[in-house]
Amino acid sequence: MEPLPVVWFTAIAVLWTGYLLLEGFDLGVGMHMLFSTRSERDRRVMLNTIGPVWDGNEVWLITAGAAMFAAFPAWYASLFSTLYVPLTITLVGLIVRAVGIEYRGKIHTGRWRTFWTRMIGLGSLIVAFCVGAALALTTTGLPIDANGDRVGGPFVWLTPPAVLGGLAVVGFALAHAATFLGLKADGPVRERAGRFAARWAPLCLVPAAIWAILVQFAHGGSVLSWALIALAVVAAGFGWTAARRRSEGFAFIGYAGFGVFGAGAIFAGLFPLVLPSTVDAAFDLTIWNAANGAYTLGVMTVVAAVSLPVIVLYQAWSYWIFRKRVTPGMIPEVHIVLPAVLRAR
């Protein structure tokens, strides 16, 4: 058995898990801005909690997709060509969300801020749902033929597992963001986030738990994958108990642990498949028939071994620098700021 396909399947699983863990609270904060408050100051507090890190977190999505392309080109080609429609919608959501974050404070009118607040929230919802749907479909199967081509129309992907995966990531993002806001915000935002984490977050995690269990029954599971599911349940219970006690750090660790162990259980239950075919099991893509050549995987391994620790250390450093809470007192009153060019005149 060649070790490098196993190594890169594990690496891609880690990258997707990192994306869900880091970008998850970003997306969740965007969705919380839609319904958790009507106060402009509170919304600015929420936005400032993710301000220094949200664009860096998106790098994990790009890296995960690039690793799939380089290590398992057949997996990448079949998955992305079958999911043209949801992936295009995902890109629109990413663009709208990013523009909303950057444009929201440019004009100080209620209508402008309301519009871009909705764009941030809806963009976050779209991205979370579509990414969850895509990941669910790569673990439960798509109608692909012997060549890896889609069988059926452009919306053949819209199935109950896709909806389940979308709801799973949306729910996890909402729960994860509540514990993140409890750690990073203060004042009313912190209080509302604490109540949400204790009352609604466990319900938000149910679709992800169903998805993980579904994968085990669909592909037979393993001792490792079932053990990871057990750890995910324990982590969720630990996080919920801590949230009820308003122990915000432990609540964050608990719900984050649920995400890590749950994603690990899903990928472990899928192994060695990467994309099952719902047309015929003979057309399944595995880490063996979808992998690139040994030389390419070897070069990728060397490059990743050098560059990935640097990226992780840099991102960890940025989180450390911006570790303090965002309080309402840090948010200045709305005011007009002239560009430097105009001030120079």
mmCIF file of C-alpha atoms in Angstrom:
data_model
loop_
_atom_site.group_PDB
_atom_site.id
_atom_site.type_symbol
_atom_site.label_atom_id
_atom_site.label_comp_id
_atom_site.label_asym_id
_atom_site.label_seq_id
_atom_site.Cartn_x
_atom_site.Cartn_y
_atom_site.Cartn_z
ATOM 1 C CA MET A 1 0.000 0.000 0.000
ATOM 2 C CA GLU A 2 1.458 3.333 -1.091
ATOM 3 C CA PRO A 3 1.665 5.685 1.909
ATOM 4 C CA LEU A 4 1.501 9.044 0.110
ATOM 5 C CA PRO A 5 -2.165 8.821 -1.005
ATOM 6 C CA VAL A 6 -3.067 8.042 2.616
ATOM 7 C CA VAL A 7 -0.941 10.970 3.803
ATOM 8 C CA TRP A 8 -2.615 13.386 1.415
ATOM 9 C CA PHE A 9 -6.114 12.143 2.129
ATOM 10 C CA THR A 10 -5.357 12.811 5.801
ATOM 11 C CA ALA A 11 -3.894 16.217 4.948
ATOM 12 C CA ILE A 12 -6.982 17.213 2.963
ATOM 13 C CA ALA A 13 -9.216 16.053 5.814
ATOM 14 C CA VAL A 14 -7.177 18.239 8.188
ATOM 15 C CA LEU A 15 -7.430 21.228 5.832
ATOM 16 C CA TRP A 16 -11.221 20.921 5.522
ATOM 17 C CA THR A 17 -11.521 20.481 9.272
ATOM 18 C CA GLY A 18 -9.361 23.576 9.798
ATOM 19 C CA TYR A 19 -11.551 25.522 7.416
ATOM 20 C CA LEU A 20 -14.752 24.490 9.176
ATOM 21 C CA LEU A 21 -13.236 25.271 12.562
ATOM 22 C CA LEU A 22 -11.796 28.704 11.710
ATOM 23 C CA GLU A 23 -14.120 29.980 9.019
ATOM 24 C CA GLY A 24 -17.036 28.399 10.869
ATOM 25 C CA PHE A 25 -17.180 31.085 13.546
ATOM 26 C CA ASP A 26 -16.645 33.799 10.895
ATOM 27 C CA LEU A 27 -19.671 32.603 8.962
ATOM 28 C CA GLY A 28 -21.639 32.160 12.162
ATOM 29 C CA VAL A 29 -20.919 35.709 13.309
ATOM 30 C CA GLY A 30 -22.175 36.978 9.955
ATOM 31 C CA MET A 31 -25.413 35.029 10.393
ATOM 32 C CA HIS A 32 -25.809 36.195 14.008
ATOM 33 C CA MET A 33 -25.699 39.779 12.743
ATOM 34 C CA LEU A 34 -29.022 39.145 10.988
ATOM 35 C CA PHE A 35 -31.098 38.237 14.023
ATOM 36 C CA SER A 36 -29.332 38.590 17.365
ATOM 37 C CA THR A 37 -29.489 42.374 17.722
ATOM 38 C CA ARG A 38 -30.852 45.582 16.219
ATOM 39 C CA SER A 39 -28.197 47.763 17.839
ATOM 40 C CA GLU A 40 -25.714 49.274 15.420
ATOM 41 C CA ARG A 41 -23.015 49.394 18.092
ATOM 42 C CA ASP A 42 -23.510 45.696 18.899
ATOM 43 C CA ARG A 43 -23.274 44.782 15.231
ATOM 44 C CA ARG A 44 -20.038 46.709 14.953
ATOM 45 C CA VAL A 45 -18.709 44.878 18.017
ATOM 46 C CA MET A 46 -19.569 41.558 16.360
ATOM 47 C CA LEU A 47 -17.959 42.555 13.083
ATOM 48 C CA ASN A 48 -14.808 43.741 14.831
ATOM 49 C CA THR A 49 -14.351 40.360 16.558
ATOM 50 C CA ILE A 50 -13.667 38.762 13.170
ATOM 51 C CA GLY A 51 -12.208 41.831 11.453
ATOM 52 C CA PRO A 52 -8.514 40.889 11.840
ATOM 53 C CA VAL A 53 -8.874 37.211 10.912
ATOM 54 C CA TRP A 54 -11.778 36.525 8.550
ATOM 55 C CA ASP A 55 -9.862 36.858 5.272
ATOM 56 C CA GLY A 56 -6.948 34.787 6.592
ATOM 57 C CA ASN A 57 -9.354 32.013 7.556
ATOM 58 C CA GLU A 58 -10.557 31.747 3.956
ATOM 59 C CA VAL A 59 -7.063 30.655 2.938
ATOM 60 C CA TRP A 60 -7.915 27.222 4.357
ATOM 61 C CA LEU A 61 -10.699 26.849 1.765
ATOM 62 C CA ILE A 62 -8.349 27.725 -1.087
ATOM 63 C CA THR A 63 -5.644 25.409 0.252
ATOM 64 C CA ALA A 64 -8.068 22.501 0.682
ATOM 65 C CA GLY A 65 -9.319 22.880 -2.892
ATOM 66 C CA ALA A 66 -5.784 23.233 -4.267
ATOM 67 C CA ALA A 67 -4.627 20.133 -2.377
ATOM 68 C CA MET A 68 -7.515 18.133 -3.843
ATOM 69 C CA PHE A 69 -6.608 19.358 -7.329
ATOM 70 C CA ALA A 70 -2.927 18.478 -7.000
ATOM 71 C CA ALA A 71 -3.124 15.243 -5.000
ATOM 72 C CA PHE A 72 -6.360 13.699 -6.347
ATOM 73 C CA PRO A 73 -7.156 15.309 -9.732
ATOM 74 C CA ALA A 74 -9.867 12.763 -10.571
ATOM 75 C CA TRP A 75 -11.653 13.539 -7.272
ATOM 76 C CA TYR A 76 -11.366 17.276 -7.885
ATOM 77 C CA ALA A 77 -12.547 17.042 -11.504
ATOM 78 C CA SER A 78 -15.557 14.821 -10.810
ATOM 79 C CA LEU A 79 -16.693 16.692 -7.709
ATOM 80 C CA PHE A 80 -16.269 20.225 -9.007
ATOM 81 C CA SER A 81 -17.695 19.541 -12.479
ATOM 82 C CA THR A 82 -20.760 17.837 -10.980
ATOM 83 C CA LEU A 83 -21.266 20.717 -8.543
ATOM 84 C CA TYR A 84 -20.862 23.650 -10.928
ATOM 85 C CA VAL A 85 -24.127 25.248 -9.774
ATOM 86 C CA PRO A 86 -23.627 25.141 -5.976
ATOM 87 C CA LEU A 87 -19.960 26.084 -6.292
ATOM 88 C CA THR A 88 -20.866 29.106 -8.414
ATOM 89 C CA ILE A 89 -23.423 30.088 -5.781
ATOM 90 C CA THR A 90 -20.693 29.645 -3.146
ATOM 91 C CA LEU A 91 -18.396 32.036 -5.012
ATOM 92 C CA VAL A 92 -21.186 34.615 -5.228
ATOM 93 C CA GLY A 93 -21.752 34.244 -1.487
ATOM 94 C CA LEU A 94 -18.033 34.683 -0.750
ATOM 95 C CA ILE A 95 -17.858 37.796 -2.925
ATOM 96 C CA VAL A 96 -21.006 39.371 -1.491
ATOM 97 C CA ARG A 97 -19.880 38.664 2.063
ATOM 98 C CA ALA A 98 -16.402 40.098 1.526
ATOM 99 C CA VAL A 99 -17.739 43.221 -0.183
ATOM 100 C CA GLY A 100 -20.257 43.666 2.638
ATOM 101 C CA ILE A 101 -17.541 43.508 5.308
ATOM 102 C CA GLU A 102 -15.439 46.082 3.451
ATOM 103 C CA TYR A 103 -18.262 48.409 2.296
ATOM 104 C CA ARG A 104 -20.535 48.434 5.322
ATOM 105 C CA GLY A 105 -18.833 51.362 7.043
ATOM 106 C CA LYS A 106 -18.141 53.452 3.950
ATOM 107 C CA ILE A 107 -21.390 55.465 3.963
ATOM 108 C CA HIS A 108 -23.097 56.391 7.216
ATOM 109 C CA THR A 109 -26.783 55.968 6.461
ATOM 110 C CA GLY A 110 -29.184 53.492 8.012
ATOM 111 C CA ARG A 111 -30.292 52.100 4.654
ATOM 112 C CA TRP A 112 -26.691 51.511 3.524
ATOM 113 C CA ARG A 113 -25.700 49.730 6.725
ATOM 114 C CA THR A 114 -28.863 47.616 6.751
ATOM 115 C CA PHE A 115 -28.322 46.513 3.160
ATOM 116 C CA TRP A 116 -24.727 45.447 3.709
ATOM 117 C CA THR A 117 -25.541 43.803 7.038
ATOM 118 C CA ARG A 118 -28.012 41.622 5.178
ATOM 119 C CA MET A 119 -25.439 40.883 2.488
ATOM 120 C CA ILE A 120 -22.906 39.784 5.125
ATOM 121 C CA GLY A 121 -25.467 37.566 6.833
ATOM 122 C CA LEU A 122 -26.949 36.071 3.657
ATOM 123 C CA GLY A 123 -23.512 35.604 2.085
ATOM 124 C CA SER A 124 -22.356 33.769 5.205
ATOM 125 C CA LEU A 125 -25.473 31.585 5.147
ATOM 126 C CA ILE A 126 -25.032 30.736 1.462
ATOM 127 C CA VAL A 127 -21.352 29.837 1.858
ATOM 128 C CA ALA A 128 -21.960 27.684 4.931
ATOM 129 C CA PHE A 129 -24.870 25.835 3.332
ATOM 130 C CA CYS A 130 -23.192 25.217 -0.035
ATOM 131 C CA VAL A 131 -19.859 24.103 1.454
ATOM 132 C CA GLY A 132 -21.735 21.738 3.751
ATOM 133 C CA ALA A 133 -23.755 20.385 0.837
ATOM 134 C CA ALA A 134 -20.621 19.782 -1.238
ATOM 135 C CA LEU A 135 -18.811 17.997 1.584
ATOM 136 C CA ALA A 136 -21.872 15.887 2.355
ATOM 137 C CA LEU A 137 -22.139 14.808 -1.270
ATOM 138 C CA THR A 138 -18.491 13.778 -1.488
ATOM 139 C CA THR A 139 -19.083 11.546 1.563
ATOM 140 C CA THR A 140 -22.482 10.098 0.594
ATOM 141 C CA GLY A 141 -22.140 9.917 -3.181
ATOM 142 C CA LEU A 142 -22.914 11.555 -6.518
ATOM 143 C CA PRO A 143 -24.225 10.081 -9.797
ATOM 144 C CA ILE A 144 -20.958 9.693 -11.718
ATOM 145 C CA ASP A 145 -20.128 7.190 -14.439
ATOM 146 C CA ALA A 146 -16.971 5.203 -15.187
ATOM 147 C CA ASN A 147 -15.261 8.356 -16.510
ATOM 148 C CA GLY A 148 -16.197 10.401 -13.450
ATOM 149 C CA ASP A 149 -18.733 12.421 -15.448
ATOM 150 C CA ARG A 150 -22.085 13.523 -14.051
ATOM 151 C CA VAL A 151 -25.121 11.430 -14.906
ATOM 152 C CA GLY A 152 -28.235 13.598 -14.970
ATOM 153 C CA GLY A 153 -29.114 17.287 -15.072
ATOM 154 C CA PRO A 154 -27.430 20.281 -13.424
ATOM 155 C CA PHE A 155 -29.513 19.938 -10.250
ATOM 156 C CA VAL A 156 -29.025 16.206 -9.740
ATOM 157 C CA TRP A 157 -26.904 17.096 -6.704
ATOM 158 C CA LEU A 158 -29.891 18.577 -4.834
ATOM 159 C CA THR A 159 -30.664 15.584 -2.623
ATOM 160 C CA PRO A 160 -31.578 15.031 1.061
ATOM 161 C CA PRO A 161 -27.906 14.364 1.993
ATOM 162 C CA ALA A 162 -26.934 17.690 0.405
ATOM 163 C CA VAL A 163 -29.586 19.522 2.416
ATOM 164 C CA LEU A 164 -28.496 17.672 5.562
ATOM 165 C CA GLY A 165 -24.850 18.665 5.021
ATOM 166 C CA GLY A 166 -25.829 22.268 4.378
ATOM 167 C CA LEU A 167 -27.874 22.431 7.561
ATOM 168 C CA ALA A 168 -25.063 20.714 9.477
ATOM 169 C CA VAL A 169 -22.470 23.358 8.603
ATOM 170 C CA VAL A 170 -24.949 26.211 9.121
ATOM 171 C CA GLY A 171 -25.881 24.823 12.530
ATOM 172 C CA PHE A 172 -22.287 24.235 13.574
ATOM 173 C CA ALA A 173 -21.313 27.732 12.447
ATOM 174 C CA LEU A 174 -24.081 29.280 14.553
ATOM 175 C CA ALA A 175 -23.132 27.281 17.654
ATOM 176 C CA HIS A 176 -19.401 27.798 17.175
ATOM 177 C CA ALA A 177 -19.862 31.541 16.621
ATOM 178 C CA ALA A 178 -21.886 31.870 19.824
ATOM 179 C CA THR A 179 -19.001 30.507 21.895
ATOM 180 C CA PHE A 180 -16.511 32.602 19.914
ATOM 181 C CA LEU A 181 -18.495 35.792 20.599
ATOM 182 C CA GLY A 182 -18.638 34.801 24.255
ATOM 183 C CA LEU A 183 -14.838 34.787 24.257
ATOM 184 C CA LYS A 184 -14.150 37.795 22.032
ATOM 185 C CA ALA A 185 -16.951 40.273 22.795
ATOM 186 C CA ASP A 186 -18.205 42.024 25.885
ATOM 187 C CA GLY A 187 -21.408 43.723 26.952
ATOM 188 C CA PRO A 188 -24.790 42.804 25.421
ATOM 189 C CA VAL A 189 -23.203 40.784 22.605
ATOM 190 C CA ARG A 190 -21.445 38.553 25.104
ATOM 191 C CA GLU A 191 -24.614 38.016 27.126
ATOM 192 C CA ARG A 192 -26.762 37.116 24.119
ATOM 193 C CA ALA A 193 -24.091 34.794 22.750
ATOM 194 C CA GLY A 194 -23.872 33.017 26.105
ATOM 195 C CA ARG A 195 -27.621 32.444 26.194
ATOM 196 C CA PHE A 196 -27.601 31.128 22.623
ATOM 197 C CA ALA A 197 -24.715 28.734 23.353
ATOM 198 C CA ALA A 198 -26.540 27.318 26.369
ATOM 199 C CA ARG A 199 -30.047 27.159 24.895
ATOM 200 C CA TRP A 200 -29.941 26.677 21.131
ATOM 201 C CA ALA A 201 -26.442 25.478 20.234
ATOM 202 C CA PRO A 202 -27.050 21.784 21.100
ATOM 203 C CA LEU A 203 -30.022 21.760 18.718
ATOM 204 C CA CYS A 204 -27.856 23.365 16.024
ATOM 205 C CA LEU A 205 -25.404 20.452 16.238
ATOM 206 C CA VAL A 206 -27.996 17.734 15.581
ATOM 207 C CA PRO A 207 -27.753 17.775 11.720
ATOM 208 C CA ALA A 208 -23.962 17.356 11.910
ATOM 209 C CA ALA A 209 -24.362 14.386 14.264
ATOM 210 C CA ILE A 210 -26.891 12.764 11.893
ATOM 211 C CA TRP A 211 -24.528 13.327 8.938
ATOM 212 C CA ALA A 212 -21.607 11.686 10.751
ATOM 213 C CA ILE A 213 -23.696 8.656 11.724
ATOM 214 C CA LEU A 214 -25.141 8.376 8.208
ATOM 215 C CA VAL A 215 -21.633 8.125 6.749
ATOM 216 C CA GLN A 216 -20.774 5.285 9.136
ATOM 217 C CA PHE A 217 -23.797 3.227 8.089
ATOM 218 C CA ALA A 218 -23.318 4.053 4.407
ATOM 219 C CA HIS A 219 -19.672 2.895 4.269
ATOM 220 C CA GLY A 220 -19.400 0.414 7.112
ATOM 221 C CA GLY A 221 -17.501 2.659 9.493
ATOM 222 C CA SER A 222 -14.464 1.554 11.477
ATOM 223 C CA VAL A 223 -13.313 1.391 15.056
ATOM 224 C CA LEU A 224 -11.553 4.735 14.598
ATOM 225 C CA SER A 225 -14.557 6.515 13.063
ATOM 226 C CA TRP A 226 -16.980 5.270 15.736
ATOM 227 C CA ALA A 227 -14.499 6.239 18.453
ATOM 228 C CA LEU A 228 -14.326 9.741 16.974
ATOM 229 C CA ILE A 229 -18.124 9.965 17.001
ATOM 230 C CA ALA A 230 -18.120 9.033 20.678
ATOM 231 C CA LEU A 231 -15.522 11.737 21.353
ATOM 232 C CA ALA A 232 -17.628 14.255 19.405
ATOM 233 C CA VAL A 233 -20.658 13.480 21.581
ATOM 234 C CA VAL A 234 -18.576 13.845 24.742
ATOM 235 C CA ALA A 235 -17.134 17.143 23.496
ATOM 236 C CA ALA A 236 -20.603 18.497 22.684
ATOM 237 C CA GLY A 237 -21.865 17.543 26.134
ATOM 238 C CA PHE A 238 -18.827 19.148 27.737
ATOM 239 C CA GLY A 239 -19.350 22.341 25.719
ATOM 240 C CA TRP A 240 -23.044 22.536 26.565
ATOM 241 C CA THR A 241 -22.390 22.019 30.278
ATOM 242 C CA ALA A 242 -19.717 24.721 30.222
ATOM 243 C CA ALA A 243 -22.019 27.084 28.306
ATOM 244 C CA ARG A 244 -24.744 26.657 30.919
ATOM 245 C CA ARG A 245 -22.193 27.566 33.597
ATOM 246 C CA ARG A 246 -21.030 30.533 31.476
ATOM 247 C CA SER A 247 -17.535 29.075 31.372
ATOM 248 C CA GLU A 248 -16.848 30.570 27.967
ATOM 249 C CA GLY A 249 -13.404 29.161 27.311
ATOM 250 C CA PHE A 250 -14.444 25.578 28.015
ATOM 251 C CA ALA A 251 -17.659 26.054 26.019
ATOM 252 C CA PHE A 252 -15.603 27.136 23.022
ATOM 253 C CA ILE A 253 -13.258 24.155 23.423
ATOM 254 C CA GLY A 254 -16.188 21.759 23.748
ATOM 255 C CA TYR A 255 -18.085 22.869 20.655
ATOM 256 C CA ALA A 256 -14.846 23.210 18.674
ATOM 257 C CA GLY A 257 -13.950 19.668 19.759
ATOM 258 C CA PHE A 258 -17.301 18.478 18.443
ATOM 259 C CA GLY A 259 -16.436 19.999 15.065
ATOM 260 C CA VAL A 260 -12.957 18.472 14.963
ATOM 261 C CA PHE A 261 -13.976 14.989 16.100
ATOM 262 C CA GLY A 262 -17.141 15.032 13.994
ATOM 263 C CA ALA A 263 -15.280 15.972 10.812
ATOM 264 C CA GLY A 264 -12.625 13.387 11.640
ATOM 265 C CA ALA A 265 -15.315 10.720 12.027
ATOM 266 C CA ILE A 266 -16.810 11.616 8.652
ATOM 267 C CA PHE A 267 -13.496 11.399 6.791
ATOM 268 C CA ALA A 268 -12.435 8.269 8.687
ATOM 269 C CA GLY A 269 -15.754 6.625 7.848
ATOM 270 C CA LEU A 270 -15.344 7.570 4.169
ATOM 271 C CA PHE A 271 -11.775 6.192 3.843
ATOM 272 C CA PRO A 272 -10.520 4.896 1.427
ATOM 273 C CA LEU A 273 -13.270 6.350 -0.764
ATOM 274 C CA VAL A 274 -13.108 9.971 -1.846
ATOM 275 C CA LEU A 275 -16.266 10.119 -3.983
ATOM 276 C CA PRO A 276 -18.751 7.229 -4.053
ATOM 277 C CA SER A 277 -20.869 6.746 -7.159
ATOM 278 C CA THR A 278 -24.611 6.350 -6.688
ATOM 279 C CA VAL A 279 -24.837 4.839 -10.192
ATOM 280 C CA ASP A 280 -22.598 1.813 -9.624
ATOM 281 C CA ALA A 281 -20.139 0.994 -6.861
ATOM 282 C CA ALA A 282 -17.666 -0.022 -9.577
ATOM 283 C CA PHE A 283 -17.380 3.670 -10.487
ATOM 284 C CA ASP A 284 -16.380 4.766 -6.964
ATOM 285 C CA LEU A 285 -13.331 7.003 -6.702
ATOM 286 C CA THR A 286 -10.836 5.971 -4.051
ATOM 287 C CA ILE A 287 -7.528 7.346 -2.872
ATOM 288 C CA TRP A 288 -5.878 4.753 -5.111
ATOM 289 C CA ASN A 289 -7.584 5.345 -8.463
ATOM 290 C CA ALA A 290 -7.970 9.120 -8.021
ATOM 291 C CA ALA A 291 -4.426 9.932 -6.829
ATOM 292 C CA ASN A 292 -1.730 11.703 -8.785
ATOM 293 C CA GLY A 293 1.640 10.092 -9.500
ATOM 294 C CA ALA A 294 4.097 9.228 -6.739
ATOM 295 C CA TYR A 295 6.592 11.877 -7.901
ATOM 296 C CA THR A 296 4.011 14.674 -7.741
ATOM 297 C CA LEU A 297 2.833 13.579 -4.308
ATOM 298 C CA GLY A 298 6.422 13.406 -3.113
ATOM 299 C CA VAL A 299 7.199 16.960 -4.264
ATOM 300 C CA MET A 300 3.957 18.198 -2.682
ATOM 301 C CA THR A 301 4.892 16.533 0.599
ATOM 302 C CA VAL A 302 8.270 18.300 0.723
ATOM 303 C CA VAL A 303 6.741 21.695 -0.116
ATOM 304 C CA ALA A 304 3.958 21.253 2.446
ATOM 305 C CA ALA A 305 6.392 20.146 5.149
ATOM 306 C CA VAL A 306 8.329 23.396 4.702
ATOM 307 C CA SER A 307 5.541 25.909 4.096
ATOM 308 C CA LEU A 308 2.620 24.674 6.183
ATOM 309 C CA PRO A 309 4.272 25.144 9.610
ATOM 310 C CA VAL A 310 5.188 28.713 8.639
ATOM 311 C CA ILE A 311 1.597 29.473 7.652
ATOM 312 C CA VAL A 312 0.185 27.927 10.824
ATOM 313 C CA LEU A 313 2.665 29.809 13.035
ATOM 314 C CA TYR A 314 1.907 33.095 11.308
ATOM 315 C CA GLN A 315 -1.837 32.641 11.681
ATOM 316 C CA ALA A 316 -1.433 31.621 15.325
ATOM 317 C CA TRP A 317 0.641 34.766 15.878
ATOM 318 C CA SER A 318 -2.104 36.939 14.372
ATOM 319 C CA TYR A 319 -4.697 35.375 16.685
ATOM 320 C CA TRP A 320 -2.413 36.040 19.654
ATOM 321 C CA ILE A 321 -1.926 39.690 18.700
ATOM 322 C CA PHE A 322 -5.702 40.240 18.440
ATOM 323 C CA ARG A 323 -6.623 38.097 21.439
ATOM 324 C CA LYS A 324 -8.274 40.790 23.582
ATOM 325 C CA ARG A 325 -12.033 41.253 23.853
ATOM 326 C CA VAL A 326 -13.855 43.830 21.774
ATOM 327 C CA THR A 327 -15.926 46.009 24.106
ATOM 328 C CA PRO A 328 -18.632 48.550 23.214
ATOM 329 C CA GLY A 329 -16.351 51.305 24.531
ATOM 330 C CA MET A 330 -13.814 50.516 21.813
ATOM 331 C CA ILE A 331 -16.320 51.344 19.082
ATOM 332 C CA PRO A 332 -16.169 55.064 18.223
ATOM 333 C CA GLU A 333 -19.223 57.088 17.304
ATOM 334 C CA VAL A 334 -20.059 57.221 13.617
ATOM 335 C CA HIS A 335 -17.990 59.972 11.987
ATOM 336 C CA ILE A 336 -16.778 61.037 8.567
ATOM 337 C CA VAL A 337 -13.134 60.305 7.774
ATOM 338 C CA LEU A 338 -11.600 62.113 4.807
ATOM 339 C CA PRO A 339 -9.128 60.172 2.648
ATOM 340 C CA ALA A 340 -5.489 61.117 3.113
ATOM 341 C CA VAL A 341 -5.352 62.607 -0.407
ATOM 342 C CA LEU A 342 -8.154 65.065 0.380
ATOM 343 C CA ARG A 343 -6.654 65.948 3.764
ATOM 344 C CA ALA A 344 -3.346 66.771 2.088
ATOM 345 C CA ARG A 345 -5.076 69.371 -0.069
#
